[in-house]
Coordinates of C-alpha atoms and ligand atoms in Angstrom, one line a residue:
Chain A
M1 CA 20.9 12.2 3.6
P2 CA 19.7 9.7 5.9
G3 CA 20.9 6.3 5.1
L4 CA 19.7 3.0 4.9
E5 CA 21.1 2.1 8.5
D6 CA 19.0 4.9 9.8
L7 CA 16.0 2.9 8.8
Y8 CA 17.0 -0.8 8.7
R9 CA 18.6 -1.3 12.1
E10 CA 20.0 -4.8 12.7
I11 CA 16.9 -5.2 15.6
I12 CA 14.3 -4.5 12.8
L13 CA 15.8 -7.0 10.3
D14 CA 15.7 -9.5 13.2
H15 CA 12.3 -9.1 14.0
Y16 CA 11.5 -9.1 10.1
R17 CA 13.4 -12.4 10.1
N18 CA 12.1 -13.9 13.1
P19 CA 8.7 -12.3 13.8
R20 CA 7.5 -12.9 17.4
N21 CA 4.0 -13.8 18.2
R22 CA 3.3 -14.8 14.7
G23 CA -0.2 -16.7 14.0
E24 CA -3.5 -17.1 15.0
L25 CA -5.7 -17.5 18.3
D26 CA -8.9 -19.1 18.4
S27 CA -11.7 -16.3 17.7
P28 CA -13.8 -16.2 19.7
P29 CA -12.8 -16.4 22.5
A30 CA -9.9 -14.1 21.3
H31 CA -10.8 -10.9 19.7
R32 CA -9.7 -10.4 16.0
V33 CA -9.1 -7.3 14.1
E34 CA -8.0 -6.4 10.7
G35 CA -5.8 -3.4 9.7
F36 CA -5.0 -2.1 6.1
N37 CA -2.6 0.5 4.6
P38 CA -4.5 1.7 1.6
L39 CA -1.6 3.2 0.3
C40 CA 0.5 0.0 -0.3
G41 CA -1.9 -2.8 0.4
D42 CA -0.2 -4.0 3.5
E43 CA -2.5 -6.2 5.8
I44 CA -2.3 -7.0 9.3
V45 CA -4.5 -9.2 11.5
V46 CA -4.2 -8.7 15.3
Y47 CA -5.7 -11.4 17.7
L48 CA -6.0 -10.4 21.4
D49 CA -6.8 -12.1 24.5
L50 CA -7.8 -9.9 27.4
D51 CA -8.6 -11.0 30.9
D52 CA -11.1 -9.2 33.5
E53 CA -8.3 -7.1 34.5
R54 CA -8.0 -5.6 31.2
R55 CA -4.7 -7.0 30.4
I56 CA -3.6 -8.6 27.4
T57 CA -2.8 -12.0 28.2
D58 CA -2.0 -13.2 24.6
I59 CA -1.6 -11.8 21.1
R60 CA -0.8 -13.1 17.8
I61 CA -0.1 -11.2 14.5
G62 CA -1.0 -12.5 11.0
G63 CA -1.0 -10.7 7.6
Q64 CA 1.5 -9.5 5.3
G65 CA 3.6 -6.4 4.8
C66 CA 7.1 -4.8 4.4
S67 CA 10.0 -5.0 6.6
I68 CA 8.9 -1.8 8.4
S69 CA 5.2 -2.9 9.1
Q70 CA 6.0 -6.6 9.9
S71 CA 8.9 -5.9 12.4
S72 CA 7.0 -2.9 14.0
A73 CA 4.0 -5.4 14.7
S74 CA 6.6 -8.1 16.0
M75 CA 8.1 -5.6 18.4
M76 CA 4.5 -4.3 19.4
S77 CA 3.3 -7.8 20.2
A78 CA 6.4 -8.5 22.5
A79 CA 6.2 -5.3 24.5
V80 CA 2.4 -5.3 24.8
K81 CA 1.8 -8.9 26.1
G82 CA 1.0 -9.2 29.7
H83 CA 0.4 -5.5 30.1
T84 CA -3.0 -3.8 30.8
V85 CA -4.7 -1.6 28.1
E86 CA -3.7 1.5 30.4
E87 CA 0.0 0.9 30.0
V88 CA -0.6 -0.2 26.3
G89 CA -2.3 3.1 25.9
D90 CA 0.8 4.8 27.3
L91 CA 3.0 2.8 25.0
T92 CA 0.8 3.6 22.1
R93 CA 1.1 7.3 22.9
A94 CA 5.0 7.1 23.3
F95 CA 5.5 5.3 20.2
K96 CA 3.4 7.5 18.2
A97 CA 5.2 10.5 19.6
M98 CA 8.4 9.0 18.5
M99 CA 6.9 8.9 15.0
S100 CA 6.0 12.7 15.4
I101 CA 2.2 11.8 15.7
H102 CA 0.8 13.6 18.7
E103 CA -2.7 12.4 19.4
S104 CA -3.4 16.2 20.7
S105 CA -2.3 17.9 17.7
L106 CA -4.3 15.5 15.3
G107 CA -7.4 17.3 16.9
G108 CA -6.9 20.8 15.2
E109 CA -6.3 22.4 18.4
A110 CA -3.3 24.6 18.7
A111 CA -0.3 22.3 19.5
E112 CA 0.5 22.4 23.0
P113 CA 3.4 20.7 24.6
V114 CA 2.1 17.1 25.1
E115 CA 2.6 15.5 28.4
L116 CA 4.5 12.3 27.4
P117 CA 4.0 9.0 29.2
D118 CA 7.1 8.3 30.9
V119 CA 7.7 4.8 29.5
K120 CA 10.6 2.6 28.1
L121 CA 10.3 2.1 24.6
G122 CA 12.9 -0.5 24.6
D123 CA 13.6 -2.3 21.2
L124 CA 10.8 -0.1 19.7
E125 CA 13.5 2.8 20.1
A126 CA 15.0 1.1 16.8
L127 CA 12.1 2.3 15.0
R128 CA 13.1 6.0 15.7
G129 CA 14.8 6.2 12.4
V130 CA 11.7 5.8 10.5
V131 CA 10.8 9.3 11.0
K132 CA 13.4 10.2 8.4
F133 CA 11.6 8.4 5.9
P134 CA 8.0 9.9 6.2
V135 CA 6.2 7.8 3.5
R136 CA 7.2 4.9 5.6
I137 CA 5.6 6.3 9.0
K138 CA 2.5 4.7 8.1
C139 CA 4.2 1.3 7.9
A140 CA 5.5 1.6 11.3
T141 CA 2.0 2.8 13.0
L142 CA -0.4 0.1 11.2
A143 CA 0.1 -2.6 13.8
W144 CA -0.4 0.3 16.7
N145 CA -3.6 1.7 15.1
T146 CA -5.1 -2.0 14.5
L147 CA -4.3 -2.9 18.1
A148 CA -5.8 0.2 19.4
Q149 CA -9.0 -0.3 17.3
G150 CA -8.9 -4.1 18.7
I151 CA -8.8 -3.1 22.1
D152 CA -11.8 -0.6 21.6
E153 CA -13.6 -3.1 20.3
A154 CA -13.0 -5.7 22.5
L155 CA -13.8 -3.5 25.6
A156 CA -17.2 -2.2 23.9
Chain B
M1 CA 21.4 -10.5 -30.9
A2 CA 22.0 -6.7 -31.4
L3 CA 19.4 -4.4 -30.0
T4 CA 18.8 -1.4 -32.0
T5 CA 16.6 1.5 -31.6
P6 CA 15.2 4.0 -34.1
L7 CA 15.5 7.0 -31.5
D8 CA 18.4 9.5 -30.7
V9 CA 17.9 8.9 -27.2
D10 CA 20.6 11.3 -26.1
A11 CA 19.1 14.0 -28.2
I12 CA 15.8 13.1 -26.6
R13 CA 17.1 12.8 -23.0
A14 CA 18.5 16.6 -23.7
D15 CA 14.7 17.5 -23.9
F16 CA 13.7 16.4 -20.4
P17 CA 15.5 18.9 -18.0
L18 CA 14.3 16.9 -15.0
L19 CA 16.5 13.9 -16.2
S20 CA 19.8 15.7 -15.7
R21 CA 19.2 16.1 -12.0
T22 CA 20.7 14.0 -9.2
V23 CA 19.2 12.2 -6.6
H24 CA 21.2 11.5 -3.3
D25 CA 24.0 12.8 -5.5
T26 CA 23.2 10.1 -8.1
P27 CA 22.0 10.9 -11.4
I28 CA 18.4 10.0 -11.4
V29 CA 17.2 6.7 -13.0
Y30 CA 13.5 7.5 -13.9
L31 CA 11.7 4.2 -14.3
D32 CA 8.2 5.4 -13.2
S33 CA 6.5 6.7 -16.6
A34 CA 3.6 4.5 -16.2
A35 CA 2.5 6.5 -13.3
T36 CA 3.5 9.8 -15.0
S37 CA 6.0 10.9 -17.7
Q38 CA 8.6 13.5 -17.6
K39 CA 8.0 17.0 -19.4
P40 CA 10.1 18.1 -22.4
T41 CA 11.0 21.6 -22.5
A42 CA 8.8 22.3 -25.5
V43 CA 5.8 21.5 -23.2
L44 CA 7.4 23.5 -20.4
D45 CA 7.8 26.6 -22.8
A46 CA 4.7 26.3 -24.4
M47 CA 2.8 26.8 -20.9
D48 CA 5.1 29.4 -19.8
A49 CA 4.9 31.4 -23.0
Y50 CA 1.0 31.2 -22.7
Y51 CA 1.0 32.7 -19.0
R52 CA 3.8 35.2 -20.1
T53 CA 2.4 36.5 -23.3
V54 CA -1.1 35.5 -23.7
N55 CA -3.1 34.5 -20.7
A56 CA -6.9 35.9 -21.1
N57 CA -9.8 33.7 -20.2
V58 CA -11.0 31.7 -23.6
H59 CA -14.2 32.1 -25.4
R60 CA -16.5 35.1 -25.4
G61 CA -13.6 37.6 -25.1
V62 CA -13.3 40.1 -28.1
Y63 CA -9.7 41.9 -27.5
F64 CA -6.8 40.5 -29.1
I65 CA -5.0 38.2 -26.5
A66 CA -8.4 36.9 -25.4
E67 CA -8.9 35.3 -29.0
Q68 CA -5.5 34.5 -29.2
A69 CA -5.9 32.3 -25.9
T70 CA -8.9 30.8 -27.6
N71 CA -7.2 30.3 -30.8
D72 CA -4.2 28.4 -28.9
L73 CA -6.9 26.3 -27.0
E74 CA -8.7 25.3 -29.8
A75 CA -5.3 24.8 -32.0
A76 CA -4.2 22.1 -29.3
R77 CA -7.5 20.4 -29.7
E78 CA -6.9 20.1 -33.5
K79 CA -3.3 18.5 -32.4
V80 CA -5.0 16.1 -30.2
R81 CA -7.6 15.4 -33.0
R82 CA -4.8 14.5 -35.5
F83 CA -2.8 12.6 -32.8
I84 CA -5.6 10.1 -32.4
N85 CA -7.0 10.6 -36.0
A86 CA -10.6 11.6 -34.7
S87 CA -12.9 12.5 -37.5
S88 CA -13.8 15.7 -36.1
V89 CA -12.6 18.1 -33.2
S90 CA -16.1 17.8 -32.1
E91 CA -15.1 14.6 -30.8
V92 CA -12.1 15.7 -28.7
I93 CA -13.4 16.7 -25.1
F94 CA -11.1 18.2 -22.5
T95 CA -11.3 16.6 -19.0
K96 CA -9.0 16.8 -15.8
N97 CA -7.6 13.3 -16.4
A98 CA -8.5 10.0 -17.6
T99 CA -10.4 9.0 -14.5
E100 CA -12.9 12.3 -15.1
S101 CA -13.0 11.0 -18.8
L102 CA -14.5 7.6 -17.6
N103 CA -16.7 9.1 -14.8
L104 CA -18.1 11.4 -17.5
I105 CA -19.1 8.3 -19.6
V106 CA -20.6 6.4 -16.8
Q107 CA -22.3 9.5 -15.5
S108 CA -23.8 10.9 -18.7
W109 CA -24.0 8.1 -20.8
G110 CA -24.4 5.3 -18.4
R111 CA -27.1 7.2 -16.3
A112 CA -29.2 8.0 -19.8
N113 CA -28.8 4.5 -20.9
L114 CA -28.6 1.9 -18.0
A115 CA -31.3 0.4 -15.8
A116 CA -31.5 -2.3 -13.3
G117 CA -30.1 -5.5 -14.6
D118 CA -28.3 -4.1 -17.5
V119 CA -24.7 -5.9 -17.8
V120 CA -21.4 -4.0 -18.0
V121 CA -18.4 -6.2 -19.2
L122 CA -14.9 -5.3 -17.2
S123 CA -11.8 -7.0 -17.1
H124 CA -9.7 -8.4 -14.0
M125 CA -6.9 -6.1 -15.3
E126 CA -8.7 -2.7 -14.9
H127 CA -7.4 0.2 -13.1
H128 CA -10.0 1.4 -10.3
A129 CA -10.7 4.2 -12.7
N130 CA -12.6 1.9 -14.7
I131 CA -14.1 0.1 -12.0
V132 CA -15.3 2.3 -9.2
P133 CA -17.3 4.6 -11.5
W134 CA -19.3 1.6 -12.5
H135 CA -19.8 0.2 -8.8
M136 CA -21.3 3.7 -8.1
L137 CA -23.6 2.8 -10.9
V138 CA -24.2 -0.5 -9.4
A139 CA -25.3 1.0 -6.2
E140 CA -27.5 3.8 -7.8
R141 CA -29.1 1.6 -10.6
G142 CA -28.6 -1.7 -9.9
I143 CA -26.8 -2.5 -12.9
E144 CA -24.9 -6.0 -13.2
L145 CA -20.8 -6.1 -13.5
R146 CA -18.9 -9.0 -15.6
W147 CA -15.5 -9.7 -15.7
I148 CA -13.2 -11.0 -18.3
P149 CA -10.8 -13.5 -16.7
L150 CA -7.0 -13.4 -17.0
T151 CA -4.7 -16.2 -18.4
P152 CA -2.0 -17.4 -16.0
D153 CA 0.6 -15.5 -18.1
G154 CA -1.7 -12.1 -17.5
R155 CA -3.6 -11.6 -20.9
L156 CA -7.4 -11.5 -21.2
D157 CA -8.9 -15.1 -21.2
L158 CA -11.3 -14.5 -24.4
S159 CA -12.3 -18.0 -24.4
D160 CA -15.9 -17.1 -22.9
L161 CA -16.0 -13.8 -24.3
D162 CA -19.2 -14.2 -26.4
A163 CA -20.8 -15.6 -23.4
L164 CA -19.8 -12.8 -21.2
L165 CA -21.0 -10.1 -23.7
D166 CA -24.3 -12.0 -24.3
G167 CA -26.8 -9.3 -23.6
A168 CA -24.5 -6.8 -22.2
K169 CA -24.7 -3.3 -22.9
V170 CA -21.2 -2.0 -22.4
L171 CA -17.6 -3.4 -22.8
S172 CA -15.2 -1.1 -21.0
V173 CA -11.6 -2.3 -20.8
T174 CA -8.0 -1.2 -20.8
A175 CA -5.9 -1.2 -24.1
M176 CA -2.7 -1.7 -22.1
S177 CA -2.4 -3.0 -18.4
N178 CA -0.6 -0.5 -16.0
V179 CA 0.7 -3.6 -13.8
L180 CA 1.0 -6.3 -16.4
G181 CA 2.2 -4.4 -19.4
T182 CA -0.3 -6.7 -21.6
L183 CA -1.5 -5.1 -24.8
N184 CA -5.1 -6.1 -25.1
P185 CA -6.5 -7.1 -28.7
V186 CA -8.5 -4.0 -29.0
R187 CA -9.9 -4.3 -32.1
Q188 CA -11.0 -8.0 -31.5
L189 CA -12.8 -6.8 -28.4
T190 CA -14.9 -3.8 -29.9
D191 CA -15.7 -6.1 -32.8
A192 CA -17.1 -8.5 -30.5
A193 CA -18.7 -5.9 -28.3
R194 CA -20.7 -4.6 -31.6
A195 CA -21.5 -7.8 -32.5
A196 CA -23.3 -8.4 -29.2
G197 CA -24.8 -5.0 -29.4
A198 CA -22.7 -3.4 -26.7
I199 CA -20.9 -0.1 -27.0
S200 CA -17.2 -0.3 -26.2
I201 CA -15.0 2.0 -24.0
I202 CA -11.3 1.7 -24.3
D203 CA -9.2 3.0 -21.6
G204 CA -6.1 4.2 -23.3
C205 CA -4.2 5.5 -20.4
Q206 CA -1.2 3.4 -20.9
S207 CA -1.5 2.8 -24.7
V208 CA -2.0 6.0 -26.1
P209 CA 1.6 7.4 -24.6
H210 CA 3.3 4.6 -26.4
T211 CA 1.8 3.3 -29.3
A212 CA 0.2 5.1 -32.4
T213 CA -3.5 5.3 -31.4
D214 CA -6.2 5.7 -34.5
V215 CA -9.5 5.9 -32.7
Q216 CA -11.4 5.0 -35.8
A217 CA -9.3 1.8 -36.6
L218 CA -10.1 1.0 -32.9
G219 CA -13.6 0.7 -33.4
A220 CA -14.5 1.7 -30.0
D221 CA -17.1 3.9 -29.2
F222 CA -15.1 6.0 -26.3
V223 CA -11.6 6.4 -25.5
A224 CA -10.3 7.9 -22.5
F225 CA -6.5 9.1 -21.6
S226 CA -4.8 11.5 -19.5
G227 CA -2.0 14.2 -20.9
H228 CA 0.3 13.8 -18.0
K229 CA 1.5 10.3 -18.9
L230 CA 2.2 11.1 -22.8
C231 CA 4.9 14.1 -21.8
G232 CA 2.1 16.7 -21.1
P233 CA 1.3 18.6 -18.1
T234 CA -1.0 17.2 -15.2
G235 CA -4.6 18.5 -14.9
V236 CA -5.8 17.8 -18.6
G237 CA -7.2 14.7 -20.1
V238 CA -9.1 13.6 -22.9
L239 CA -12.2 11.9 -23.8
W240 CA -12.6 11.0 -27.4
G241 CA -16.0 9.4 -28.2
R242 CA -18.2 9.1 -31.5
E243 CA -20.0 12.3 -32.2
E244 CA -23.4 10.3 -32.3
L245 CA -23.2 9.1 -29.0
L246 CA -22.0 12.6 -27.6
T247 CA -24.6 14.3 -29.1
A248 CA -27.2 12.5 -27.7
M249 CA -25.7 12.3 -24.4
P250 CA -26.8 14.6 -21.4
P251 CA -24.5 17.2 -20.0
F252 CA -22.0 16.0 -17.2
I253 CA -20.9 18.9 -15.2
G254 CA -23.1 22.2 -15.5
G255 CA -22.0 25.8 -15.7
G256 CA -20.6 28.5 -17.9
E257 CA -19.2 27.4 -21.3
M258 CA -21.2 24.5 -21.7
I259 CA -24.3 26.3 -22.4
R260 CA -25.9 28.0 -25.4
D261 CA -28.8 29.7 -23.3
V262 CA -29.8 30.0 -19.8
R263 CA -33.0 31.2 -18.6
L264 CA -35.1 31.3 -15.3
D265 CA -36.5 28.1 -16.4
G266 CA -33.9 26.0 -17.6
F267 CA -31.1 26.2 -20.1
T268 CA -29.9 24.5 -23.4
C269 CA -26.6 23.0 -24.0
N270 CA -23.8 24.2 -26.2
D271 CA -22.5 22.3 -29.0
L272 CA -19.9 19.6 -28.8
P273 CA -17.0 19.8 -27.7
W274 CA -18.1 22.6 -25.2
K275 CA -21.3 20.9 -23.9
F276 CA -18.9 18.7 -21.8
E277 CA -16.3 21.2 -20.9
A278 CA -18.3 23.4 -18.1
G279 CA -16.1 26.4 -16.4
T280 CA -13.0 27.8 -17.4
P281 CA -10.8 24.9 -18.8
A282 CA -7.2 24.0 -17.8
I283 CA -6.2 26.4 -20.7
A284 CA -2.1 26.3 -20.0
E285 CA -2.2 22.6 -19.7
I286 CA -4.3 22.1 -22.8
I287 CA -1.7 24.2 -24.8
G288 CA 1.1 22.1 -23.0
L289 CA -0.9 18.9 -24.0
G290 CA -0.9 20.4 -27.5
A291 CA 2.9 20.8 -27.4
A292 CA 3.3 17.6 -26.1
V293 CA 1.7 15.5 -28.8
D294 CA 3.5 17.9 -31.3
Y295 CA 6.7 16.6 -29.6
L296 CA 5.7 12.8 -29.8
T297 CA 4.5 13.3 -33.3
G298 CA 7.9 14.7 -34.2
I299 CA 9.8 11.8 -32.6
G300 CA 7.2 9.4 -34.3
M301 CA 4.9 7.1 -32.3
D302 CA 5.9 3.9 -34.3
A303 CA 9.5 4.8 -33.4
I304 CA 8.7 5.2 -29.8
R305 CA 6.9 1.9 -29.8
A306 CA 10.1 0.2 -31.4
H307 CA 12.5 1.8 -29.0
E308 CA 10.1 0.5 -25.9
H309 CA 10.0 -2.9 -27.7
M310 CA 13.8 -3.1 -27.7
L311 CA 13.8 -1.9 -24.3
T312 CA 11.1 -4.4 -23.0
E313 CA 13.1 -7.3 -24.9
Y314 CA 16.4 -6.1 -23.0
T315 CA 14.8 -5.7 -19.6
L316 CA 13.4 -9.2 -19.7
R317 CA 16.3 -10.7 -20.9
T318 CA 18.9 -9.0 -18.5
L319 CA 16.7 -9.3 -15.0
A320 CA 16.2 -13.0 -16.0
D321 CA 20.2 -13.5 -16.9
R322 CA 21.1 -11.7 -13.9
F323 CA 18.5 -13.3 -11.2
G324 CA 17.1 -16.2 -12.8
P325 CA 14.6 -17.8 -10.3
D326 CA 14.9 -15.1 -7.9
I327 CA 13.0 -12.5 -10.1
A328 CA 9.4 -13.2 -11.4
I329 CA 8.0 -10.6 -13.8
H330 CA 4.4 -10.6 -14.0
G331 CA 2.6 -10.3 -17.5
P332 CA 3.4 -11.9 -21.0
S333 CA 7.1 -12.8 -21.9
D334 CA 6.5 -12.0 -25.4
P335 CA 7.6 -8.3 -26.3
D336 CA 5.3 -8.2 -29.0
L337 CA 2.4 -9.0 -26.4
R338 CA 3.4 -6.0 -24.0
G339 CA 4.6 -2.7 -23.3
G340 CA 7.4 -1.4 -21.1
V341 CA 5.7 -1.7 -17.7
F342 CA 7.2 -4.5 -15.5
S343 CA 5.7 -5.5 -12.5
F344 CA 8.0 -7.9 -10.4
A345 CA 8.5 -10.1 -7.4
F346 CA 12.2 -10.3 -6.0
K347 CA 13.1 -13.1 -3.6
D348 CA 11.2 -12.5 -0.7
L349 CA 11.6 -8.8 -0.5
H350 CA 8.5 -6.6 -0.2
P351 CA 8.0 -3.8 -2.7
H352 CA 8.3 -1.2 0.0
D353 CA 11.5 -2.3 0.8
I354 CA 12.7 -2.8 -2.6
S355 CA 11.9 0.6 -3.6
Q356 CA 13.5 2.1 -0.5
I357 CA 16.8 0.6 -1.4
L358 CA 16.3 1.6 -5.1
D359 CA 16.0 4.9 -4.1
Q360 CA 19.2 5.0 -2.5
H361 CA 20.3 4.2 -5.9
A362 CA 18.4 7.2 -7.4
V363 CA 16.5 4.5 -9.3
C364 CA 12.7 5.8 -9.1
V365 CA 10.3 2.4 -9.1
R366 CA 6.6 2.5 -8.0
A367 CA 5.7 -0.1 -5.3
G368 CA 2.1 -0.6 -4.4
H369 CA -1.2 -1.8 -5.6
H370 CA -1.2 0.6 -8.6
C371 CA -4.6 1.3 -8.4
A372 CA -5.7 -2.3 -9.3
K373 CA -6.7 -4.2 -6.1
P374 CA -8.9 -6.6 -7.8
L375 CA -5.7 -7.7 -10.0
M376 CA -3.6 -7.7 -6.9
K377 CA -5.8 -10.1 -5.3
L378 CA -5.9 -12.1 -8.4
M379 CA -2.2 -12.2 -8.3
G380 CA -2.3 -13.4 -4.9
V381 CA -0.1 -10.5 -3.7
G382 CA -0.6 -7.0 -1.9
A383 CA 1.6 -5.1 -3.8
T384 CA 4.2 -5.3 -6.5
A385 CA 7.3 -3.0 -7.3
R386 CA 6.9 -1.8 -11.0
A387 CA 9.5 -0.3 -13.3
S388 CA 8.4 1.3 -16.3
V389 CA 10.0 2.9 -19.2
Y390 CA 9.3 5.6 -22.2
L391 CA 11.2 7.0 -25.0
Y392 CA 13.7 8.9 -22.8
N393 CA 15.0 5.2 -20.9
T394 CA 18.3 3.5 -22.0
T395 CA 19.7 0.2 -21.5
A396 CA 22.0 1.9 -19.2
D397 CA 19.0 2.5 -16.9
I398 CA 18.0 -1.0 -16.9
D399 CA 21.5 -2.0 -15.9
A400 CA 21.0 0.4 -13.0
L401 CA 18.1 -1.0 -12.1
A402 CA 19.5 -4.4 -12.0
D403 CA 22.5 -3.3 -10.0
A404 CA 20.2 -1.5 -7.5
L405 CA 18.5 -5.0 -7.3
E406 CA 21.3 -7.0 -6.7
S407 CA 22.2 -4.3 -3.7
A408 CA 18.9 -5.0 -2.3
G409 CA 19.0 -8.5 -2.4
A410 CA 22.3 -8.5 -0.7
F411 CA 21.2 -6.0 1.7
F412 CA 18.3 -8.3 2.8
A413 CA 20.1 -11.8 2.3
F414 CA 19.1 -13.6 5.5
Ligands
PLP501 C1 -4.7 2.2 -17.2 C2 -5.1 3.2 -16.5 N1 -6.4 3.9 -16.4 C3 -6.6 4.8 -15.6 C4 -5.7 5.8 -15.1 C5 -5.9 6.8 -14.4 O1 -5.4 7.8 -15.0 P1 -5.4 9.4 -14.1 O2 -5.1 9.0 -12.5 O3 -4.4 10.2 -15.0 O4 -6.9 9.9 -14.3 C6 -4.3 5.1 -14.9 C7 -3.2 6.0 -14.4 O5 -2.7 5.6 -13.3 C8 -4.2 3.9 -15.8 O6 -2.8 3.5 -15.7

């Protein structure tokens, strides 16, 4: 049986207690996007500043949620700040792969081994235990899906 | 004060096989009966016996077991009729669940009787099943929805009821909140609706399993409930309606079983209740539901309510004694005004985290919006944790809940 310590690693609890980049940015100029987890009612708001080189120069996180969704959002904000949207795309794919979600296998095609970007997940590794608690995967990916949507909208 | 129960709970627990299982090597503590109840052996056996010895499609069959299956199904209808004191089996319609029962009312009665500007009165504590079908009719017909507000302690605020009902065609409210536990004054509501010239619909999903129900005494026009919350199987629900209204209503789903005659140029409907039961019904489940109401009747609905009243008192007191201001239980604090559904906020813990840690202690509680998002919004929360009890729960289950909460609090102590 997976234990609580697999899920609630110390680093996760630290991000939950002391969320990074919590708050708002003036929008506009920042891009604001909301995400919902329809199952549990969790909400997240991501504020994004992108520069001309498609780099995330600033990010803020608002909303409410459980320790997993809040800490995942906090870690994400720290991990993506200062990176280009291409780098963030790689990071997102690597993170979702860790959550056992492969973009290519969502398309209905035969699951081929996916070429995973070679990126360091750093603190985000702490969320690896979430896959042992499948109902919580959506909590961990909420912020990432919302960020991806925000980037798409900002570049559109 | 001594807490007593009229039930022999040890004997009752022995009737529910699932309650003897373990989760993570710990005996299960099932506190989610508001979502679905566990099933007694009597129900499982009735369904099993049907499939093993009687299975045949119902109605129309001439051979022996087909007639037996039909008789068993119709006997279950009679059991349900007695259980809710309907005046005739014609008024007892089997559906898939309460959600389908409510949709049937909206799609059949609503579309036949409501036009742009007509008013339907709901309350802020409704389940999505009693909101979304009406929203669909708003989109289709332009009807208007009005909402009965709540008092701070989670009761319906009826101070403006007459104004809300003024000119309304429908009042549709739950008899008991699946979030707050509040037991609503149904008779007062249906009387007010009738005085205003509106029909009344009661969502009995949470009340019918836990309190004696007499649909005639309720004074409503329709009552909807699900089988799976009252010890029956999933896949079967009930719509009770006054015969006069049901007779005048157009059919809901078309197909076999619901017709008397079909021609190239049209069809005529079958009699009640089959007019609303198109296609092969959930035969085994209906028979299982019959066994469930027999089981509950054998124990006694008043005794069940008394037992849950005792557990409600115990739960409110125990959680308040052990956690003081760290816990906030939503809904009325008077056990006379509520059933055994306890949504709570505990310290700063998110409901997901609470239920995750409780699960490690084999304590099953629900976390989420409980299909009542407008109510969540009113309460200013995204979600709550919810424990709920039934006839098989004990004060020891509540102690286990409190112990598990204590360890959740310790785990997240910052
Ligand atoms: C008050 C209330 N109404 C309606 C429903 C819908 O029941 P079902 O999902 O069985 O159709 C529920 C069940 O969650 C409920 O609690």
